[in-house]
PDB file of C-alpha atoms in Angstrom:
ATOM      1  CA  UNK A   1     -11.870  21.770  50.458  1.00  0.00           C
ATOM      2  CA  UNK A   2     -12.281  24.223  47.601  1.00  0.00           C
ATOM      3  CA  UNK A   3     -10.053  26.756  49.393  1.00  0.00           C
ATOM      4  CA  UNK A   4      -7.327  24.102  49.926  1.00  0.00           C
ATOM      5  CA  UNK A   5      -7.378  23.168  46.244  1.00  0.00           C
ATOM      6  CA  UNK A   6      -7.041  26.806  45.242  1.00  0.00           C
ATOM      7  CA  UNK A   7      -4.035  27.267  47.533  1.00  0.00           C
ATOM      8  CA  UNK A   8      -2.404  24.112  46.177  1.00  0.00           C
ATOM      9  CA  UNK A   9      -3.033  25.212  42.602  1.00  0.00           C
ATOM     10  CA  UNK A  10      -1.456  28.591  43.274  1.00  0.00           C
ATOM     11  CA  UNK A  11       1.592  26.948  44.861  1.00  0.00           C
ATOM     12  CA  UNK A  12       1.925  24.558  41.956  1.00  0.00           C
ATOM     13  CA  UNK A  13       1.755  27.418  39.459  1.00  0.00           C
ATOM     14  CA  UNK A  14       4.399  29.359  41.384  1.00  0.00           C
ATOM     15  CA  UNK A  15       6.706  26.342  41.466  1.00  0.00           C
ATOM     16  CA  UNK A  16       6.245  25.862  37.730  1.00  0.00           C
ATOM     17  CA  UNK A  17       7.083  29.503  37.111  1.00  0.00           C
ATOM     18  CA  UNK A  18      10.249  29.211  39.208  1.00  0.00           C
ATOM     19  CA  UNK A  19      11.273  26.054  37.385  1.00  0.00           C
ATOM     20  CA  UNK A  20      10.776  27.762  34.036  1.00  0.00           C
ATOM     21  CA  UNK A  21      12.857  30.728  35.166  1.00  0.00           C
ATOM     22  CA  UNK A  22      15.573  28.330  36.290  1.00  0.00           C
ATOM     23  CA  UNK A  23      15.645  26.727  32.863  1.00  0.00           C
ATOM     24  CA  UNK A  24      16.062  30.114  31.222  1.00  0.00           C
ATOM     25  CA  UNK A  25      18.847  31.278  33.527  1.00  0.00           C
ATOM     26  CA  UNK A  26      20.832  28.134  34.271  1.00  0.00           C
ATOM     27  CA  UNK A  27      19.733  25.532  31.803  1.00  0.00           C
ATOM     28  CA  UNK A  28      21.789  23.650  29.239  1.00  0.00           C
ATOM     29  CA  UNK A  29      23.754  25.681  26.761  1.00  0.00           C
ATOM     30  CA  UNK A  30      23.408  24.832  23.088  1.00  0.00           C
ATOM     31  CA  UNK A  31      26.393  23.089  21.475  1.00  0.00           C
ATOM     32  CA  UNK A  32      28.826  25.663  20.106  1.00  0.00           C
ATOM     33  CA  UNK A  33      31.524  25.944  17.476  1.00  0.00           C
ATOM     34  CA  UNK A  34      34.015  24.101  19.674  1.00  0.00           C
ATOM     35  CA  UNK A  35      32.107  20.876  19.108  1.00  0.00           C
ATOM     36  CA  UNK A  36      31.838  20.435  22.879  1.00  0.00           C
ATOM     37  CA  UNK A  37      28.695  18.623  24.071  1.00  0.00           C
ATOM     38  CA  UNK A  38      25.950  20.676  25.617  1.00  0.00           C
ATOM     39  CA  UNK A  39      26.481  21.384  29.312  1.00  0.00           C
ATOM     40  CA  UNK A  40      25.821  24.108  31.857  1.00  0.00           C
ATOM     41  CA  UNK A  41      26.105  27.537  30.274  1.00  0.00           C
ATOM     42  CA  UNK A  42      29.809  28.502  30.348  1.00  0.00           C
ATOM     43  CA  UNK A  43      30.875  31.048  32.944  1.00  0.00           C
ATOM     44  CA  UNK A  44      34.430  32.327  32.805  1.00  0.00           C
ATOM     45  CA  UNK A  45      36.616  30.886  35.560  1.00  0.00           C
ATOM     46  CA  UNK A  46      39.272  33.113  37.099  1.00  0.00           C
ATOM     47  CA  UNK A  47      42.464  32.850  35.061  1.00  0.00           C
ATOM     48  CA  UNK A  48      40.720  31.071  32.200  1.00  0.00           C
ATOM     49  CA  UNK A  49      41.081  31.704  28.490  1.00  0.00           C
ATOM     50  CA  UNK A  50      37.429  32.767  28.410  1.00  0.00           C
ATOM     51  CA  UNK A  51      38.025  35.452  31.039  1.00  0.00           C
ATOM     52  CA  UNK A  52      41.064  36.674  29.104  1.00  0.00           C
ATOM     53  CA  UNK A  53      39.089  36.764  25.846  1.00  0.00           C
ATOM     54  CA  UNK A  54      36.410  38.890  27.481  1.00  0.00           C
ATOM     55  CA  UNK A  55      39.098  41.396  28.537  1.00  0.00           C
ATOM     56  CA  UNK A  56      40.794  41.814  25.143  1.00  0.00           C
ATOM     57  CA  UNK A  57      40.495  45.316  23.637  1.00  0.00           C
ATOM     58  CA  UNK A  58      38.030  45.550  20.747  1.00  0.00           C
ATOM     59  CA  UNK A  59      38.650  47.760  17.697  1.00  0.00           C
ATOM     60  CA  UNK A  60      38.101  47.667  13.980  1.00  0.00           C
ATOM     61  CA  UNK A  61      40.582  45.990  11.661  1.00  0.00           C
ATOM     62  CA  UNK A  62      43.215  48.439  10.399  1.00  0.00           C
ATOM     63  CA  UNK A  63      44.232  48.456   6.706  1.00  0.00           C
ATOM     64  CA  UNK A  64      46.757  45.866   5.582  1.00  0.00           C
ATOM     65  CA  UNK A  65      48.722  48.620   3.838  1.00  0.00           C
ATOM     66  CA  UNK A  66      52.483  48.219   4.236  1.00  0.00           C
ATOM     67  CA  UNK A  67      52.408  44.581   5.374  1.00  0.00           C
ATOM     68  CA  UNK A  68      55.333  42.445   4.239  1.00  0.00           C
ATOM     69  CA  UNK A  69      56.634  39.253   5.837  1.00  0.00           C
ATOM     70  CA  UNK A  70      60.011  40.967   6.180  1.00  0.00           C
ATOM     71  CA  UNK A  71      58.476  43.452   8.611  1.00  0.00           C
ATOM     72  CA  UNK A  72      58.579  40.583  11.147  1.00  0.00           C
ATOM     73  CA  UNK A  73      62.257  39.825  10.640  1.00  0.00           C
ATOM     74  CA  UNK A  74      63.931  37.091   8.646  1.00  0.00           C
ATOM     75  CA  UNK A  75      62.105  33.784   8.734  1.00  0.00           C
ATOM     76  CA  UNK A  76      62.885  31.544  11.712  1.00  0.00           C
ATOM     77  CA  UNK A  77      65.461  33.697  13.438  1.00  0.00           C
ATOM     78  CA  UNK A  78      67.354  32.190  16.359  1.00  0.00           C
ATOM     79  CA  UNK A  79      65.803  34.582  18.863  1.00  0.00           C
ATOM     80  CA  UNK A  80      66.546  32.360  21.880  1.00  0.00           C
ATOM     81  CA  UNK A  81      70.246  32.106  20.913  1.00  0.00           C
ATOM     82  CA  UNK A  82      70.396  28.315  21.181  1.00  0.00           C
ATOM     83  CA  UNK A  83      72.052  28.101  17.734  1.00  0.00           C
ATOM     84  CA  UNK A  84      68.977  26.431  16.198  1.00  0.00           C
ATOM     85  CA  UNK A  85      66.406  28.162  13.974  1.00  0.00           C
ATOM     86  CA  UNK A  86      62.984  28.580  15.532  1.00  0.00           C
ATOM     87  CA  UNK A  87      61.460  26.210  12.971  1.00  0.00           C
ATOM     88  CA  UNK A  88      63.627  23.335  14.163  1.00  0.00           C
ATOM     89  CA  UNK A  89      62.895  24.188  17.796  1.00  0.00           C
ATOM     90  CA  UNK A  90      59.155  23.838  17.125  1.00  0.00           C
ATOM     91  CA  UNK A  91      59.596  20.635  15.131  1.00  0.00           C
ATOM     92  CA  UNK A  92      61.569  19.129  18.032  1.00  0.00           C
ATOM     93  CA  UNK A  93      58.815  20.169  20.432  1.00  0.00           C
ATOM     94  CA  UNK A  94      55.821  18.957  18.412  1.00  0.00           C
ATOM     95  CA  UNK A  95      57.066  15.881  16.520  1.00  0.00           C
ATOM     96  CA  UNK A  96      57.686  12.371  17.821  1.00  0.00           C
ATOM     97  CA  UNK A  97      60.425   9.920  16.752  1.00  0.00           C
ATOM     98  CA  UNK A  98      62.628  12.839  15.715  1.00  0.00           C
ATOM     99  CA  UNK A  99      65.764  12.138  13.679  1.00  0.00           C
ATOM    100  CA  UNK A 100      68.475  14.748  13.031  1.00  0.00           C
ATOM    101  CA  UNK A 101      70.741  15.638  10.106  1.00  0.00           C
ATOM    102  CA  UNK A 102      73.367  17.440  12.141  1.00  0.00           C
ATOM    103  CA  UNK A 103      73.876  17.107  15.866  1.00  0.00           C
ATOM    104  CA  UNK A 104      70.650  17.709  17.734  1.00  0.00           C
ATOM    105  CA  UNK A 105      69.502  20.796  15.827  1.00  0.00           C
ATOM    106  CA  UNK A 106      68.412  20.250  12.214  1.00  0.00           C
ATOM    107  CA  UNK A 107      65.369  17.954  12.203  1.00  0.00           C
ATOM    108  CA  UNK A 108      65.547  15.435   9.364  1.00  0.00           C
ATOM    109  CA  UNK A 109      62.328  13.504   9.996  1.00  0.00           C
ATOM    110  CA  UNK A 110      59.637  12.813  12.537  1.00  0.00           C
ATOM    111  CA  UNK A 111      55.945  12.188  13.025  1.00  0.00           C
ATOM    112  CA  UNK A 112      53.230  14.695  13.857  1.00  0.00           C
ATOM    113  CA  UNK A 113      50.844  12.598  15.925  1.00  0.00           C
ATOM    114  CA  UNK A 114      47.278  13.906  15.880  1.00  0.00           C
ATOM    115  CA  UNK A 115      47.733  17.100  13.913  1.00  0.00           C
ATOM    116  CA  UNK A 116      45.814  19.804  15.827  1.00  0.00           C
ATOM    117  CA  UNK A 117      44.005  20.968  12.685  1.00  0.00           C
ATOM    118  CA  UNK A 118      42.903  17.636  11.194  1.00  0.00           C
ATOM    119  CA  UNK A 119      43.383  15.035  13.919  1.00  0.00           C
ATOM    120  CA  UNK A 120      45.437  12.908  11.521  1.00  0.00           C
ATOM    121  CA  UNK A 121      49.025  11.646  11.746  1.00  0.00           C
ATOM    122  CA  UNK A 122      51.424  13.397   9.355  1.00  0.00           C
ATOM    123  CA  UNK A 123      54.975  12.374   8.460  1.00  0.00           C
ATOM    124  CA  UNK A 124      57.705  14.979   8.302  1.00  0.00           C
ATOM    125  CA  UNK A 125      60.716  14.489   6.005  1.00  0.00           C
ATOM    126  CA  UNK A 126      62.940  17.499   5.403  1.00  0.00           C
ATOM    127  CA  UNK A 127      62.710  18.610   1.796  1.00  0.00           C
ATOM    128  CA  UNK A 128      59.488  16.642   1.234  1.00  0.00           C
ATOM    129  CA  UNK A 129      57.480  17.913   4.148  1.00  0.00           C
ATOM    130  CA  UNK A 130      53.742  17.834   4.629  1.00  0.00           C
ATOM    131  CA  UNK A 131      54.219  19.711   7.902  1.00  0.00           C
ATOM    132  CA  UNK A 132      54.202  23.498   8.227  1.00  0.00           C
ATOM    133  CA  UNK A 133      54.939  25.692  11.226  1.00  0.00           C
ATOM    134  CA  UNK A 134      51.851  27.863  11.578  1.00  0.00           C
ATOM    135  CA  UNK A 135      51.625  31.275  13.176  1.00  0.00           C
ATOM    136  CA  UNK A 136      48.480  30.708  15.247  1.00  0.00           C
ATOM    137  CA  UNK A 137      47.888  34.456  15.156  1.00  0.00           C
ATOM    138  CA  UNK A 138      48.761  35.139  11.540  1.00  0.00           C
ATOM    139  CA  UNK A 139      51.358  37.851  11.058  1.00  0.00           C
ATOM    140  CA  UNK A 140      49.174  39.843   8.674  1.00  0.00           C
ATOM    141  CA  UNK A 141      46.314  39.622  11.173  1.00  0.00           C
ATOM    142  CA  UNK A 142      48.654  40.911  13.876  1.00  0.00           C
ATOM    143  CA  UNK A 143      49.760  43.715  11.523  1.00  0.00           C
ATOM    144  CA  UNK A 144      46.145  44.869  11.167  1.00  0.00           C
ATOM    145  CA  UNK A 145      45.499  44.705  14.913  1.00  0.00           C
ATOM    146  CA  UNK A 146      48.377  46.620  16.409  1.00  0.00           C
ATOM    147  CA  UNK A 147      51.701  45.227  15.188  1.00  0.00           C
ATOM    148  CA  UNK A 148      52.167  47.854  12.472  1.00  0.00           C
ATOM    149  CA  UNK A 149      52.747  50.335  15.303  1.00  0.00           C
ATOM    150  CA  UNK A 150      55.597  48.301  16.839  1.00  0.00           C
ATOM    151  CA  UNK A 151      59.313  48.371  16.218  1.00  0.00           C
ATOM    152  CA  UNK A 152      60.823  45.523  14.240  1.00  0.00           C
ATOM    153  CA  UNK A 153      62.354  43.754  17.241  1.00  0.00           C
ATOM    154  CA  UNK A 154      58.957  43.273  18.840  1.00  0.00           C
ATOM    155  CA  UNK A 155      57.469  41.994  15.586  1.00  0.00           C
ATOM    156  CA  UNK A 156      60.387  39.565  15.253  1.00  0.00           C
ATOM    157  CA  UNK A 157      59.702  38.323  18.783  1.00  0.00           C
ATOM    158  CA  UNK A 158      56.063  37.623  17.901  1.00  0.00           C
ATOM    159  CA  UNK A 159      57.008  35.806  14.688  1.00  0.00           C
ATOM    160  CA  UNK A 160      59.375  33.472  16.574  1.00  0.00           C
ATOM    161  CA  UNK A 161      57.521  33.044  19.869  1.00  0.00           C
ATOM    162  CA  UNK A 162      56.846  29.321  20.502  1.00  0.00           C
ATOM    163  CA  UNK A 163      53.539  30.355  22.084  1.00  0.00           C
ATOM    164  CA  UNK A 164      52.389  31.483  18.634  1.00  0.00           C
ATOM    165  CA  UNK A 165      53.761  28.507  16.695  1.00  0.00           C
ATOM    166  CA  UNK A 166      52.401  25.021  16.009  1.00  0.00           C
ATOM    167  CA  UNK A 167      53.527  22.214  13.707  1.00  0.00           C
ATOM    168  CA  UNK A 168      50.476  21.387  11.578  1.00  0.00           C
ATOM    169  CA  UNK A 169      49.324  19.739   8.359  1.00  0.00           C
ATOM    170  CA  UNK A 170      50.636  21.927   5.544  1.00  0.00           C
ATOM    171  CA  UNK A 171      47.634  21.888   3.205  1.00  0.00           C
ATOM    172  CA  UNK A 172      45.234  22.809   6.008  1.00  0.00           C
ATOM    173  CA  UNK A 173      47.537  25.574   7.182  1.00  0.00           C
ATOM    174  CA  UNK A 174      47.605  27.107   3.720  1.00  0.00           C
ATOM    175  CA  UNK A 175      43.811  27.062   3.509  1.00  0.00           C
ATOM    176  CA  UNK A 176      43.682  28.977   6.804  1.00  0.00           C
ATOM    177  CA  UNK A 177      45.604  31.913   5.346  1.00  0.00           C
ATOM    178  CA  UNK A 178      45.446  34.864   7.733  1.00  0.00           C
ATOM    179  CA  UNK A 179      42.048  33.963   9.168  1.00  0.00           C
ATOM    180  CA  UNK A 180      41.176  34.864  12.760  1.00  0.00           C
ATOM    181  CA  UNK A 181      38.765  32.995  15.038  1.00  0.00           C
ATOM    182  CA  UNK A 182      35.763  34.633  13.369  1.00  0.00           C
ATOM    183  CA  UNK A 183      36.726  33.334   9.924  1.00  0.00           C
ATOM    184  CA  UNK A 184      38.623  30.074  10.506  1.00  0.00           C
ATOM    185  CA  UNK A 185      38.664  27.233  13.037  1.00  0.00           C
ATOM    186  CA  UNK A 186      40.311  23.788  12.863  1.00  0.00           C
ATOM    187  CA  UNK A 187      38.114  21.118  11.332  1.00  0.00           C
ATOM    188  CA  UNK A 188      39.239  18.815  14.164  1.00  0.00           C
ATOM    189  CA  UNK A 189      36.763  19.955  16.813  1.00  0.00           C
ATOM    190  CA  UNK A 190      38.500  18.517  19.920  1.00  0.00           C
ATOM    191  CA  UNK A 191      41.395  20.958  19.394  1.00  0.00           C
ATOM    192  CA  UNK A 192      39.303  24.116  19.005  1.00  0.00           C
ATOM    193  CA  UNK A 193      39.330  25.136  22.660  1.00  0.00           C
ATOM    194  CA  UNK A 194      43.112  24.841  22.876  1.00  0.00           C
ATOM    195  CA  UNK A 195      43.593  26.583  19.541  1.00  0.00           C
ATOM    196  CA  UNK A 196      41.434  29.572  20.473  1.00  0.00           C
ATOM    197  CA  UNK A 197      42.977  29.731  23.959  1.00  0.00           C
ATOM    198  CA  UNK A 198      46.391  30.004  22.302  1.00  0.00           C
ATOM    199  CA  UNK A 199      45.207  32.854  20.072  1.00  0.00           C
ATOM    200  CA  UNK A 200      43.846  34.658  23.139  1.00  0.00           C
ATOM    201  CA  UNK A 201      47.128  34.110  24.992  1.00  0.00           C
ATOM    202  CA  UNK A 202      49.177  35.564  22.125  1.00  0.00           C
ATOM    203  CA  UNK A 203      46.935  38.608  21.739  1.00  0.00           C
ATOM    204  CA  UNK A 204      46.963  39.217  25.488  1.00  0.00           C
ATOM    205  CA  UNK A 205      50.752  38.834  25.734  1.00  0.00           C
ATOM    206  CA  UNK A 206      51.474  41.254  22.895  1.00  0.00           C
ATOM    207  CA  UNK A 207      48.633  43.703  23.465  1.00  0.00           C
ATOM    208  CA  UNK A 208      46.936  43.009  20.135  1.00  0.00           C
ATOM    209  CA  UNK A 209      43.296  43.877  19.765  1.00  0.00           C
ATOM    210  CA  UNK A 210      40.394  41.862  18.315  1.00  0.00           C
ATOM    211  CA  UNK A 211      37.388  42.816  16.243  1.00  0.00           C
ATOM    212  CA  UNK A 212      33.928  42.508  17.751  1.00  0.00           C
ATOM    213  CA  UNK A 213      33.146  39.489  15.573  1.00  0.00           C
ATOM    214  CA  UNK A 214      36.440  37.872  16.557  1.00  0.00           C
ATOM    215  CA  UNK A 215      35.844  38.292  20.290  1.00  0.00           C
ATOM    216  CA  UNK A 216      32.300  36.946  19.933  1.00  0.00           C
ATOM    217  CA  UNK A 217      33.659  33.878  18.121  1.00  0.00           C
ATOM    218  CA  UNK A 218      36.317  33.362  20.807  1.00  0.00           C
ATOM    219  CA  UNK A 219      33.717  33.550  23.563  1.00  0.00           C
ATOM    220  CA  UNK A 220      31.383  31.207  21.685  1.00  0.00           C
ATOM    221  CA  UNK A 221      34.070  28.515  21.463  1.00  0.00           C
ATOM    222  CA  UNK A 222      35.489  28.994  24.969  1.00  0.00           C
ATOM    223  CA  UNK A 223      32.044  29.017  26.603  1.00  0.00           C
ATOM    224  CA  UNK A 224      32.010  25.295  25.829  1.00  0.00           C
ATOM    225  CA  UNK A 225      35.200  24.867  27.894  1.00  0.00           C
ATOM    226  CA  UNK A 226      35.072  27.701  30.484  1.00  0.00           C
ATOM    227  CA  UNK A 227      37.912  26.226  32.569  1.00  0.00           C
ATOM    228  CA  UNK A 228      40.364  26.110  29.659  1.00  0.00           C
ATOM    229  CA  UNK A 229      43.574  27.757  30.855  1.00  0.00           C
ATOM    230  CA  UNK A 230      45.708  30.143  28.878  1.00  0.00           C
ATOM    231  CA  UNK A 231      48.786  28.364  27.515  1.00  0.00           C
ATOM    232  CA  UNK A 232      52.082  29.895  28.543  1.00  0.00           C
ATOM    233  CA  UNK A 233      55.355  30.290  26.734  1.00  0.00           C
TER     234      UNK A 233
END
């Protein structure tokens, strides 16, 4: 009887040790900056934004010396040759109930439903707008992470790429400045995964690098949504 109890005690201890190891290796991940609820620790799915973030080149931030907005071409160039400025193209894409001043190009008014940075609804009226078009990867950030080495045509492409542009609340956009993922995230937590995935997609598409802190912040957010796909555009 004593021998049986000893065997059972040893088996119980072994099972407890295995269970503890399982909790350490595959337990619940702590909530992260994305605001996503705790769930199984995020593992990058093939083709996911998380996998792409892990593959981005990491370097230090270069000096901002020489940066001017004009280095990225004139604002809102018609790079797709549809005879509409890029700004109006993005407004048409992101606003609802769009009204036009001239034909179907110049947006006169509309509604930004659930602004991705605040989660609020924002009215757009040309000339009195509370809506900005944000460069998700700020142009000065891009300048410090590879774009200063490009020719002007490539910088103009980045500045007008719909993949890198979102209609957003103007005051929040201006508080963002040229922040990257390590220094700024939308206050509206449900949009953080999509926002960071878009930054990753832009940096991957244009071959821009990230700092170590930036990549860590990207991975921290995207680990809460490991199946988030890269947006395309």
